[in-house]
mmCIF file of C-alpha atoms and ligand atoms in Angstrom:
data_model
loop_
_atom_site.group_PDB
_atom_site.id
_atom_site.type_symbol
_atom_site.label_atom_id
_atom_site.label_comp_id
_atom_site.label_asym_id
_atom_site.label_seq_id
_atom_site.Cartn_x
_atom_site.Cartn_y
_atom_site.Cartn_z
ATOM 1 C CA MET R 1 36.234 -5.882 7.975
ATOM 2 C CA ARG R 2 33.595 -4.796 8.927
ATOM 3 C CA TYR R 3 29.607 -4.854 7.352
ATOM 4 C CA ASP R 4 29.320 -0.675 7.918
ATOM 5 C CA GLU R 5 33.115 -0.139 6.205
ATOM 6 C CA LEU R 6 32.248 -2.220 3.534
ATOM 7 C CA VAL R 7 29.047 -1.049 2.810
ATOM 8 C CA ARG R 8 30.295 2.553 2.882
ATOM 9 C CA GLU R 9 33.036 1.721 0.790
ATOM 10 C CA LYS R 10 30.553 -0.479 -1.750
ATOM 11 C CA TYR R 11 28.518 2.658 -1.765
ATOM 12 C CA ALA R 12 31.085 5.381 -2.560
ATOM 13 C CA ARG R 13 32.206 3.050 -5.448
ATOM 14 C CA ASP R 14 29.408 2.771 -7.070
ATOM 15 C CA ALA R 15 28.049 6.429 -6.968
ATOM 16 C CA LYS R 16 30.949 6.826 -8.840
ATOM 17 C CA SER R 17 30.586 4.571 -11.456
ATOM 18 C CA GLY R 18 27.487 6.485 -12.892
ATOM 19 C CA ASN R 19 26.251 2.716 -13.476
ATOM 20 C CA PRO R 20 22.422 1.915 -13.353
ATOM 21 C CA VAL R 21 20.933 1.450 -9.699
ATOM 22 C CA HIS R 22 19.684 -2.140 -9.559
ATOM 23 C CA ILE R 23 18.106 -2.855 -5.733
ATOM 24 C CA LEU R 24 16.512 -5.829 -4.821
ATOM 25 C CA ALA R 25 13.428 -5.230 -3.022
ATOM 26 C CA ILE R 26 11.791 -7.668 -0.675
ATOM 27 C CA GLU R 27 7.972 -6.956 1.146
ATOM 28 C CA SER R 28 6.329 -8.705 3.945
ATOM 29 C CA SER R 29 3.981 -6.487 5.805
ATOM 30 C CA CYS R 30 0.467 -8.799 5.636
ATOM 31 C CA ASP R 31 -0.578 -11.597 3.370
ATOM 32 C CA GLU R 32 1.946 -11.409 0.588
ATOM 33 C CA THR R 33 5.554 -12.452 0.504
ATOM 34 C CA ALA R 34 7.150 -10.486 -2.619
ATOM 35 C CA ALA R 35 10.606 -9.833 -3.884
ATOM 36 C CA ALA R 36 11.477 -8.001 -6.878
ATOM 37 C CA ILE R 37 14.341 -6.043 -8.660
ATOM 38 C CA VAL R 38 13.567 -2.861 -9.541
ATOM 39 C CA LYS R 39 16.048 -0.570 -12.059
ATOM 40 C CA ASP R 40 17.054 3.657 -10.679
ATOM 41 C CA GLY R 41 13.661 3.313 -9.306
ATOM 42 C CA LYS R 42 11.164 2.906 -12.029
ATOM 43 C CA GLN R 43 12.230 -0.107 -14.237
ATOM 44 C CA VAL R 44 11.233 -3.164 -12.994
ATOM 45 C CA VAL R 45 13.210 -5.761 -14.104
ATOM 46 C CA SER R 46 12.157 -8.803 -12.225
ATOM 47 C CA SER R 47 8.411 -8.831 -9.412
ATOM 48 C CA VAL R 48 7.719 -11.764 -7.628
ATOM 49 C CA VAL R 49 4.606 -11.991 -5.387
ATOM 50 C CA ALA R 50 3.502 -14.982 -3.572
ATOM 51 C CA SER R 51 -0.815 -14.862 -2.045
ATOM 52 C CA GLN R 52 -1.654 -16.042 0.905
ATOM 53 C CA ILE R 53 -4.720 -15.467 -0.007
ATOM 54 C CA ALA R 54 -6.084 -18.635 -0.734
ATOM 55 C CA THR R 55 -4.189 -19.537 2.960
ATOM 56 C CA HIS R 56 -6.628 -16.734 5.231
ATOM 57 C CA GLN R 57 -9.817 -17.427 2.914
ATOM 58 C CA GLN R 58 -10.740 -20.124 4.886
ATOM 59 C CA PHE R 59 -10.730 -18.056 8.037
ATOM 60 C CA GLY R 60 -12.283 -15.203 6.675
ATOM 61 C CA GLY R 61 -9.270 -13.295 7.316
ATOM 62 C CA VAL R 62 -5.739 -13.064 7.490
ATOM 63 C CA VAL R 63 -4.599 -14.480 10.863
ATOM 64 C CA PRO R 64 -1.121 -12.854 12.077
ATOM 65 C CA GLU R 65 0.870 -15.984 13.007
ATOM 66 C CA VAL R 66 -0.568 -18.002 9.976
ATOM 67 C CA ALA R 67 0.619 -14.866 7.881
ATOM 68 C CA SER R 68 3.847 -15.304 9.634
ATOM 69 C CA ARG R 69 4.863 -19.059 9.098
ATOM 70 C CA ALA R 70 3.649 -18.270 5.280
ATOM 71 C CA HIS R 71 6.305 -15.866 5.151
ATOM 72 C CA VAL R 72 9.230 -18.475 6.404
ATOM 73 C CA GLU R 73 8.089 -21.057 4.047
ATOM 74 C CA VAL R 74 8.384 -19.475 1.119
ATOM 75 C CA ILE R 75 10.447 -16.117 1.663
ATOM 76 C CA THR R 76 14.089 -18.285 0.239
ATOM 77 C CA ARG R 77 12.241 -19.148 -2.922
ATOM 78 C CA VAL R 78 10.236 -15.725 -3.452
ATOM 79 C CA VAL R 79 13.660 -14.168 -2.975
ATOM 80 C CA ASP R 80 15.524 -16.440 -5.630
ATOM 81 C CA GLN R 81 12.894 -16.369 -8.570
ATOM 82 C CA ALA R 82 13.257 -12.510 -8.017
ATOM 83 C CA LEU R 83 17.461 -12.920 -8.648
ATOM 84 C CA GLN R 84 16.497 -15.532 -11.436
ATOM 85 C CA GLU R 85 13.836 -14.059 -13.225
ATOM 86 C CA ALA R 86 16.309 -11.097 -13.670
ATOM 87 C CA LYS R 87 19.967 -12.751 -14.251
ATOM 88 C CA MET R 88 21.157 -11.367 -11.619
ATOM 89 C CA LYS R 89 23.449 -12.820 -8.841
ATOM 90 C CA LEU R 90 23.796 -10.759 -5.294
ATOM 91 C CA HIS R 91 26.620 -8.967 -6.143
ATOM 92 C CA ASP R 92 25.348 -7.645 -9.747
ATOM 93 C CA LEU R 93 23.198 -5.467 -6.931
ATOM 94 C CA GLN R 94 23.759 -1.467 -5.004
ATOM 95 C CA ALA R 95 21.576 -2.257 -2.623
ATOM 96 C CA ILE R 96 18.543 -4.825 -0.685
ATOM 97 C CA ALA R 97 15.832 -2.790 0.643
ATOM 98 C CA VAL R 98 12.692 -4.205 2.789
ATOM 99 C CA THR R 99 9.646 -3.264 4.820
ATOM 100 C CA TYR R 100 10.290 -2.639 7.969
ATOM 101 C CA ALA R 101 7.021 -1.016 9.019
ATOM 102 C CA PRO R 102 4.017 -0.792 9.159
ATOM 103 C CA GLY R 103 2.702 -3.729 9.240
ATOM 104 C CA LEU R 104 1.783 -7.136 11.868
ATOM 105 C CA ILE R 105 4.727 -7.394 13.701
ATOM 106 C CA GLY R 106 5.427 -11.044 12.752
ATOM 107 C CA ALA R 107 5.458 -11.077 9.155
ATOM 108 C CA LEU R 108 7.507 -8.013 9.221
ATOM 109 C CA PHE R 109 10.159 -9.408 11.173
ATOM 110 C CA VAL R 110 10.472 -12.367 8.463
ATOM 111 C CA GLY R 111 11.188 -10.080 5.568
ATOM 112 C CA VAL R 112 13.558 -7.608 7.615
ATOM 113 C CA THR R 113 15.903 -10.354 9.007
ATOM 114 C CA ALA R 114 15.934 -12.074 4.998
ATOM 115 C CA ALA R 115 17.328 -8.677 3.927
ATOM 116 C CA LYS R 116 19.634 -8.163 7.417
ATOM 117 C CA THR R 117 20.828 -11.441 6.462
ATOM 118 C CA LEU R 118 21.438 -11.308 2.597
ATOM 119 C CA ALA R 119 22.845 -7.462 3.146
ATOM 120 C CA GLN R 120 24.948 -9.284 5.442
ATOM 121 C CA VAL R 121 25.927 -11.670 3.267
ATOM 122 C CA ALA R 122 26.532 -10.168 -0.402
ATOM 123 C CA GLY R 123 28.003 -6.934 2.078
ATOM 124 C CA LEU R 124 25.598 -5.093 0.205
ATOM 125 C CA PRO R 125 23.620 -1.661 1.641
ATOM 126 C CA LEU R 126 20.346 -1.806 3.462
ATOM 127 C CA ILE R 127 17.866 0.687 3.041
ATOM 128 C CA GLY R 128 14.304 0.582 5.305
ATOM 129 C CA VAL R 129 11.054 1.565 3.425
ATOM 130 C CA HIS R 130 7.744 2.469 4.674
ATOM 131 C CA HIS R 131 5.408 0.283 3.488
ATOM 132 C CA LEU R 132 2.817 3.410 2.902
ATOM 133 C CA ALA R 133 5.905 5.583 0.814
ATOM 134 C CA GLY R 134 6.013 2.143 -1.484
ATOM 135 C CA HIS R 135 2.213 2.431 -2.574
ATOM 136 C CA MET R 136 2.947 6.079 -2.930
ATOM 137 C CA TYR R 137 5.980 5.482 -5.114
ATOM 138 C CA ALA R 138 4.276 2.938 -7.573
ATOM 139 C CA SER R 139 3.438 5.715 -9.735
ATOM 140 C CA ALA R 140 7.261 6.136 -9.657
ATOM 141 C CA ILE R 141 7.144 2.695 -11.849
ATOM 142 C CA SER R 142 3.680 2.906 -13.789
ATOM 143 C CA GLU R 143 3.969 6.823 -14.857
ATOM 144 C CA GLY R 144 7.271 8.559 -14.231
ATOM 145 C CA VAL R 145 5.258 10.032 -11.204
ATOM 146 C CA GLU R 146 8.207 12.795 -8.907
ATOM 147 C CA PRO R 147 7.138 14.423 -5.698
ATOM 148 C CA PRO R 148 5.714 17.066 -5.389
ATOM 149 C CA PHE R 149 2.067 15.045 -5.668
ATOM 150 C CA LEU R 150 -0.889 14.662 -2.922
ATOM 151 C CA ALA R 151 -1.037 10.959 -2.211
ATOM 152 C CA LEU R 152 -4.618 9.299 -1.369
ATOM 153 C CA ILE R 153 -3.999 5.803 0.325
ATOM 154 C CA VAL R 154 -5.882 3.732 0.476
ATOM 155 C CA SER R 155 -5.585 -0.024 2.085
ATOM 156 C CA GLY R 156 -6.649 -2.917 4.232
ATOM 157 C CA GLY R 157 -4.711 -0.898 6.960
ATOM 158 C CA HIS R 158 -4.876 2.597 5.875
ATOM 159 C CA THR R 159 -6.644 5.608 4.620
ATOM 160 C CA GLU R 160 -4.685 8.955 4.550
ATOM 161 C CA LEU R 161 -4.007 11.263 2.575
ATOM 162 C CA VAL R 162 -0.285 12.752 2.571
ATOM 163 C CA GLN R 163 1.449 16.169 0.294
ATOM 164 C CA VAL R 164 4.604 14.819 -0.582
ATOM 165 C CA GLU R 165 6.869 17.495 -1.074
ATOM 166 C CA LYS R 166 10.133 17.679 -4.232
ATOM 167 C CA ASP R 167 12.616 17.047 -1.394
ATOM 168 C CA GLY R 168 10.380 14.057 -0.659
ATOM 169 C CA THR R 169 9.407 15.052 2.602
ATOM 170 C CA MET R 170 6.324 14.046 4.213
ATOM 171 C CA HIS R 171 3.535 15.837 5.701
ATOM 172 C CA ARG R 172 0.161 14.102 6.496
ATOM 173 C CA LEU R 173 -3.228 15.644 5.740
ATOM 174 C CA GLY R 174 -5.843 13.486 7.149
ATOM 175 C CA LYS R 175 -6.224 10.284 8.150
ATOM 176 C CA THR R 176 -8.918 7.589 8.984
ATOM 177 C CA ARG R 177 -10.411 8.212 12.988
ATOM 178 C CA ASP R 178 -11.229 4.421 13.155
ATOM 179 C CA ASP R 179 -11.396 1.548 10.214
ATOM 180 C CA ALA R 180 -9.765 2.057 7.345
ATOM 181 C CA ALA R 181 -11.917 1.595 3.678
ATOM 182 C CA GLY R 182 -10.519 -1.849 3.361
ATOM 183 C CA GLU R 183 -11.042 -3.255 6.652
ATOM 184 C CA ALA R 184 -15.191 -1.124 6.219
ATOM 185 C CA PHE R 185 -14.609 -3.687 3.141
ATOM 186 C CA ASP R 186 -13.632 -7.111 4.503
ATOM 187 C CA LYS R 187 -16.128 -6.312 6.789
ATOM 188 C CA ILE R 188 -19.010 -5.491 5.234
ATOM 189 C CA ALA R 189 -18.303 -8.616 2.139
ATOM 190 C CA ARG R 190 -17.416 -10.681 5.502
ATOM 191 C CA ALA R 191 -21.350 -10.213 6.881
ATOM 192 C CA LEU R 192 -22.509 -10.226 3.327
ATOM 193 C CA GLU R 193 -21.010 -13.344 3.152
ATOM 194 C CA LEU R 194 -19.328 -12.545 0.150
ATOM 195 C CA GLY R 195 -15.811 -13.891 0.823
ATOM 196 C CA TYR R 196 -12.272 -12.035 1.416
ATOM 197 C CA PRO R 197 -11.220 -10.153 0.325
ATOM 198 C CA GLY R 198 -13.853 -8.249 0.155
ATOM 199 C CA GLY R 199 -12.971 -5.491 -1.609
ATOM 200 C CA PRO R 200 -13.889 -7.257 -5.353
ATOM 201 C CA ALA R 201 -15.865 -8.950 -4.073
ATOM 202 C CA ILE R 202 -18.467 -6.388 -2.895
ATOM 203 C CA GLN R 203 -16.859 -4.212 -6.215
ATOM 204 C CA LYS R 204 -18.504 -7.838 -8.278
ATOM 205 C CA ALA R 205 -21.808 -7.625 -6.381
ATOM 206 C CA ALA R 206 -22.435 -4.039 -6.813
ATOM 207 C CA LEU R 207 -22.256 -4.531 -10.700
ATOM 208 C CA HIS R 208 -26.048 -5.744 -10.180
ATOM 209 C CA GLY R 209 -27.120 -3.294 -7.300
ATOM 210 C CA ASP R 210 -28.758 0.035 -7.641
ATOM 211 C CA PRO R 211 -26.184 2.353 -5.711
ATOM 212 C CA SER R 212 -29.323 4.973 -4.794
ATOM 213 C CA ALA R 213 -31.378 1.969 -2.962
ATOM 214 C CA MET R 214 -29.742 2.864 0.314
ATOM 215 C CA GLU R 215 -29.052 5.411 2.152
ATOM 216 C CA PHE R 216 -25.941 4.602 4.164
ATOM 217 C CA PRO R 217 -25.138 7.961 7.240
ATOM 218 C CA ARG R 218 -22.456 10.355 5.952
ATOM 219 C CA ALA R 219 -19.717 10.619 8.955
ATOM 220 C CA LYS R 220 -19.434 13.390 10.526
ATOM 221 C CA LEU R 221 -16.491 15.342 10.766
ATOM 222 C CA PRO R 222 -15.913 18.631 11.576
ATOM 223 C CA GLU R 223 -15.896 21.058 8.895
ATOM 224 C CA GLY R 224 -12.750 21.225 6.674
ATOM 225 C CA SER R 225 -11.324 18.595 8.548
ATOM 226 C CA LEU R 226 -9.498 16.434 6.239
ATOM 227 C CA ASP R 227 -9.605 13.093 8.633
ATOM 228 C CA PHE R 228 -11.791 9.872 7.712
ATOM 229 C CA SER R 229 -14.510 7.676 9.280
ATOM 230 C CA PHE R 230 -15.951 4.621 7.926
ATOM 231 C CA SER R 231 -17.280 3.134 11.426
ATOM 232 C CA GLY R 232 -20.032 4.718 11.343
ATOM 233 C CA LEU R 233 -21.130 3.565 7.985
ATOM 234 C CA LYS R 234 -20.139 -0.324 8.560
ATOM 235 C CA SER R 235 -22.757 0.586 11.978
ATOM 236 C CA SER R 236 -25.066 1.466 10.272
ATOM 237 C CA VAL R 237 -24.915 -1.430 7.139
ATOM 238 C CA MET R 238 -25.116 -4.019 9.974
ATOM 239 C CA LEU R 239 -27.513 -2.535 11.339
ATOM 240 C CA TYR R 240 -29.475 -2.340 8.384
ATOM 241 C CA MET R 241 -28.940 -6.228 7.757
ATOM 242 C CA ASP R 242 -29.682 -7.246 11.233
ATOM 243 C CA ARG R 243 -33.591 -5.434 10.949
ATOM 244 C CA ARG R 244 -33.785 -7.337 8.240
ATOM 245 C CA LYS R 245 -32.489 -10.546 8.836
ATOM 246 C CA LYS R 246 -35.051 -10.015 12.274
ATOM 247 C CA SER R 247 -38.000 -8.503 10.662
ATOM 248 C CA GLY R 248 -37.471 -12.130 7.988
ATOM 249 C CA ASP R 249 -37.082 -9.430 4.412
ATOM 250 C CA PRO R 250 -34.762 -10.755 2.038
ATOM 251 C CA ILE R 251 -31.137 -8.978 1.617
ATOM 252 C CA ALA R 252 -30.644 -7.758 -1.272
ATOM 253 C CA VAL R 253 -27.364 -8.273 -1.259
ATOM 254 C CA GLU R 254 -26.609 -6.373 -4.624
ATOM 255 C CA ASN R 255 -28.037 -3.416 -3.342
ATOM 256 C CA ILE R 256 -26.121 -2.905 -0.306
ATOM 257 C CA ALA R 257 -22.841 -3.897 -1.829
ATOM 258 C CA ALA R 258 -23.166 -0.837 -4.416
ATOM 259 C CA SER R 259 -25.185 2.169 -1.866
ATOM 260 C CA PHE R 260 -21.814 0.683 0.905
ATOM 261 C CA GLN R 261 -19.513 1.237 -2.653
ATOM 262 C CA SER R 262 -20.559 4.614 -3.476
ATOM 263 C CA ALA R 263 -20.139 5.840 0.238
ATOM 264 C CA VAL R 264 -17.056 5.134 1.107
ATOM 265 C CA VAL R 265 -15.869 6.243 -2.504
ATOM 266 C CA GLU R 266 -17.524 9.714 -2.084
ATOM 267 C CA ALA R 267 -16.136 10.186 0.954
ATOM 268 C CA LEU R 268 -12.667 9.141 -0.574
ATOM 269 C CA VAL R 269 -13.484 11.418 -3.323
ATOM 270 C CA GLU R 270 -14.791 14.989 -1.424
ATOM 271 C CA LYS R 271 -11.337 14.748 1.009
ATOM 272 C CA ALA R 272 -9.096 14.076 -1.923
ATOM 273 C CA GLU R 273 -10.846 17.496 -3.544
ATOM 274 C CA LEU R 274 -10.835 19.214 -0.421
ATOM 275 C CA ALA R 275 -6.545 18.615 0.345
ATOM 276 C CA LEU R 276 -6.222 19.715 -3.806
ATOM 277 C CA ARG R 277 -7.948 22.850 -3.506
ATOM 278 C CA GLU R 278 -6.670 23.649 0.090
ATOM 279 C CA THR R 279 -2.548 22.637 -1.068
ATOM 280 C CA SER R 280 -2.409 23.656 -4.820
ATOM 281 C CA MET R 281 -1.510 20.228 -5.587
ATOM 282 C CA HIS R 282 -1.376 19.574 -9.978
ATOM 283 C CA THR R 283 -0.580 15.791 -9.155
ATOM 284 C CA LEU R 284 -2.933 13.054 -7.342
ATOM 285 C CA VAL R 285 -1.383 9.958 -7.103
ATOM 286 C CA LEU R 286 -4.094 7.006 -5.685
ATOM 287 C CA ALA R 287 -2.131 4.385 -4.475
ATOM 288 C CA GLY R 288 -2.905 1.051 -2.106
ATOM 289 C CA GLY R 289 -4.969 -2.269 -1.783
ATOM 290 C CA VAL R 290 -8.591 0.149 -2.591
ATOM 291 C CA ALA R 291 -7.037 1.754 -5.295
ATOM 292 C CA ALA R 292 -7.987 -1.061 -7.435
ATOM 293 C CA ASN R 293 -11.690 -0.227 -6.980
ATOM 294 C CA ALA R 294 -13.310 0.845 -10.319
ATOM 295 C CA LEU R 295 -15.818 3.051 -9.173
ATOM 296 C CA LEU R 296 -12.921 5.155 -7.105
ATOM 297 C CA ARG R 297 -10.889 4.827 -10.095
ATOM 298 C CA ARG R 298 -13.454 7.299 -12.460
ATOM 299 C CA ARG R 299 -14.813 9.200 -9.925
ATOM 300 C CA ILE R 300 -11.304 10.440 -8.629
ATOM 301 C CA GLN R 301 -10.806 10.640 -12.699
ATOM 302 C CA GLU R 302 -14.158 12.952 -12.798
ATOM 303 C CA VAL R 303 -13.692 15.333 -10.173
ATOM 304 C CA CYS R 304 -9.127 15.949 -10.864
ATOM 305 C CA GLU R 305 -10.460 16.465 -14.372
ATOM 306 C CA PRO R 306 -11.842 19.712 -14.044
ATOM 307 C CA LEU R 307 -9.454 20.920 -11.346
ATOM 308 C CA GLY R 308 -6.329 20.580 -13.838
ATOM 309 C CA VAL R 309 -4.834 17.882 -11.743
ATOM 310 C CA GLN R 310 -2.945 14.816 -12.943
ATOM 311 C CA VAL R 311 -3.783 11.229 -11.137
ATOM 312 C CA ALA R 312 -1.936 9.009 -11.510
ATOM 313 C CA ILE R 313 -3.411 5.293 -10.502
ATOM 314 C CA PRO R 314 -0.473 2.635 -10.815
ATOM 315 C CA PRO R 315 -2.433 -0.508 -12.523
ATOM 316 C CA LEU R 316 -3.836 -3.385 -10.648
ATOM 317 C CA TRP R 317 -0.069 -5.841 -10.000
ATOM 318 C CA LEU R 318 0.849 -2.196 -8.448
ATOM 319 C CA CYS R 319 -2.094 -1.469 -6.350
ATOM 320 C CA THR R 320 -1.780 -4.180 -3.742
ATOM 321 C CA ASP R 321 0.978 -5.447 -2.074
ATOM 322 C CA ASN R 322 4.325 -6.127 -4.221
ATOM 323 C CA ALA R 323 8.177 -5.787 -3.678
ATOM 324 C CA ALA R 324 8.511 -3.667 -7.021
ATOM 325 C CA MET R 325 7.019 -0.484 -5.246
ATOM 326 C CA ILE R 326 9.318 -0.750 -2.169
ATOM 327 C CA GLY R 327 12.305 -0.594 -4.927
ATOM 328 C CA ALA R 328 10.713 2.107 -5.963
ATOM 329 C CA ALA R 329 10.560 3.682 -2.625
ATOM 330 C CA ALA R 330 14.004 3.122 -1.648
ATOM 331 C CA TYR R 331 15.499 4.689 -4.593
ATOM 332 C CA PRO R 332 16.030 8.304 -3.351
ATOM 333 C CA ARG R 333 16.689 7.215 0.015
ATOM 334 C CA TYR R 334 19.815 5.530 -1.446
ATOM 335 C CA LEU R 335 20.338 7.558 -3.980
ATOM 336 C CA ARG R 336 20.733 10.288 -0.585
ATOM 337 C CA GLY R 337 22.702 7.867 1.025
ATOM 338 C CA LYS R 338 19.944 7.037 3.616
ATOM 339 C CA LEU R 339 20.374 4.113 4.441
ATOM 340 C CA ALA R 340 19.534 1.653 7.388
ATOM 341 C CA ASP R 341 22.446 -0.565 9.376
ATOM 342 C CA LEU R 342 21.606 -4.370 10.810
ATOM 343 C CA SER R 343 20.012 -2.547 13.880
ATOM 344 C CA LEU R 344 16.946 -2.301 11.676
ATOM 345 C CA THR R 345 14.584 -3.496 13.414
ATOM 346 C CA ALA R 346 10.148 -4.376 12.470
ATOM 347 C CA LEU R 347 7.947 -1.842 13.243
ATOM 348 C CA ALA R 348 4.072 -2.221 13.588
ATOM 349 C CA ASN R 349 3.461 1.365 13.623
ATOM 350 C CA LEU R 350 5.093 4.635 12.234
ATOM 351 C CA SER R 351 4.365 7.672 10.663
ATOM 352 C CA LEU R 352 5.731 8.850 7.856
ATOM 353 C CA GLU R 353 6.901 11.678 9.227
ATOM 354 C CA ALA R 354 9.200 9.661 11.501
ATOM 355 C CA TRP R 355 10.612 7.572 8.506
HETATM 356 O O1 KG4 M 1 -2.674 -2.248 0.268
HETATM 357 P P1 KG4 M 1 -3.512 -3.402 0.260
HETATM 358 O O2 KG4 M 1 -2.970 -4.842 -0.449
HETATM 359 O O3 KG4 M 1 -3.207 -4.563 1.301
HETATM 360 C C1 KG4 M 1 -2.832 -3.571 2.573
HETATM 361 O O4 KG4 M 1 -1.564 -2.743 2.718
HETATM 362 O O5 KG4 M 1 -3.618 -3.487 3.357
HETATM 363 O O6 KG4 M 1 -4.280 -3.734 0.564
HETATM 364 C C2 KG4 M 1 -5.379 -5.176 0.565
HETATM 365 C C3 KG4 M 1 -7.010 -4.299 0.571
HETATM 366 C C4 KG4 M 1 -7.857 -5.137 0.879
HETATM 367 O O7 KG4 M 1 -8.769 -4.496 2.479
HETATM 368 C C5 KG4 M 1 -8.896 -5.293 -0.268
HETATM 369 O O8 KG4 M 1 -10.433 -5.994 0.534
HETATM 370 C C6 KG4 M 1 -8.734 -3.936 -0.400
HETATM 371 O O9 KG4 M 1 -7.455 -3.402 -0.412
HETATM 372 N N1 KG4 M 1 -9.158 -3.973 -2.373
HETATM 373 C C7 KG4 M 1 -10.084 -3.363 -2.771
HETATM 374 C C8 KG4 M 1 -10.540 -3.979 -4.000
HETATM 375 N N2 KG4 M 1 -9.586 -5.010 -4.170
HETATM 376 C C9 KG4 M 1 -8.400 -4.565 -3.178
HETATM 377 N N3 KG4 M 1 -11.260 -2.874 -2.154
HETATM 378 C C10 KG4 M 1 -11.751 -2.413 -3.404
HETATM 379 N N4 KG4 M 1 -12.104 -2.576 -4.271
HETATM 380 C C11 KG4 M 1 -11.064 -3.447 -4.605
HETATM 381 N N5 KG4 M 1 -11.421 -3.647 -6.147
HETATM 382 ZN ZN1 ZN M 2 -0.227 -2.574 1.338
#
């Protein structure tokens, strides 16, 4: 029987059975190779993340070719381990989900190829997942959040405000016009020689610094815009450091880290508040790697409380890249029968609306 027919039959059979839905999810869009098994979109049965951070540290950032190769080396083991930890075999599953966009194209290909191969071999439905939807749906696991909600997604590659409607439809309300928030953290950390990844390093250095020591400029965006911009801030920090170096003055790393972190966080919080007022949403989901930032977590809570907005912030392990969040995002798609076929291919760019 052909794959398509096989899968259609299995899907109909599983849907009729009323049994729990177990999805094996795979994530390889950047520098983590991850696999997880998620039950009914919110219960993590197993989750394995193989991080390449140590590999990329020596280069001060992610090197795409190195990332692809590292994914190839570990993907089989990571998937096997996720199945083993769940004490499950492929035939116990209802579907395979995979991040197919956006991200590093070579890295994405590794996950997509693995997922398609497994789906074909085991006759399992395949679901293509948008990486940012994964970040948002991490909150379904940790807080049981369901749409509608507003999401602030802040990662190494993205800074977006997204409105998710009850039926799962997504509208992007704002985005960064230049650097992503995490990217800005990483670049400034590199300039301060704090290492990679930059976010945690800046947060640590900022603990001993004064956030009002330097007044770095705010982005100049049109009144009411929900977009972000971090390149001006980044340039002014760099310029400040250059001037100090040239004049032979010491560089107060802790103060720069604290002032920079505070400027980024205030910009994020300000736009989130504006979007909440405009949309009258009652739930805010904070997602993506930068959501691990302690100051951001605290400031978002402070702003949302008086507005009566419930804040959902996943725990740290769900904020950084993982496959459990991909399984959670795949679940509503599975229920709606939005399955991919074997022509699914990796895409470096894809808007959430087009997903
Ligand atoms: O979501 P993620 O794991 O990967 C992408 O999809 O980009 O996000 C990684 C980003 C990196 O830029 C990293 O520096 C940042 O998240 N990050 C942080 C913190 N932890 C990770 N940024 C600020 N504060 C943190 N504590
Ligand atoms: Zn991510």
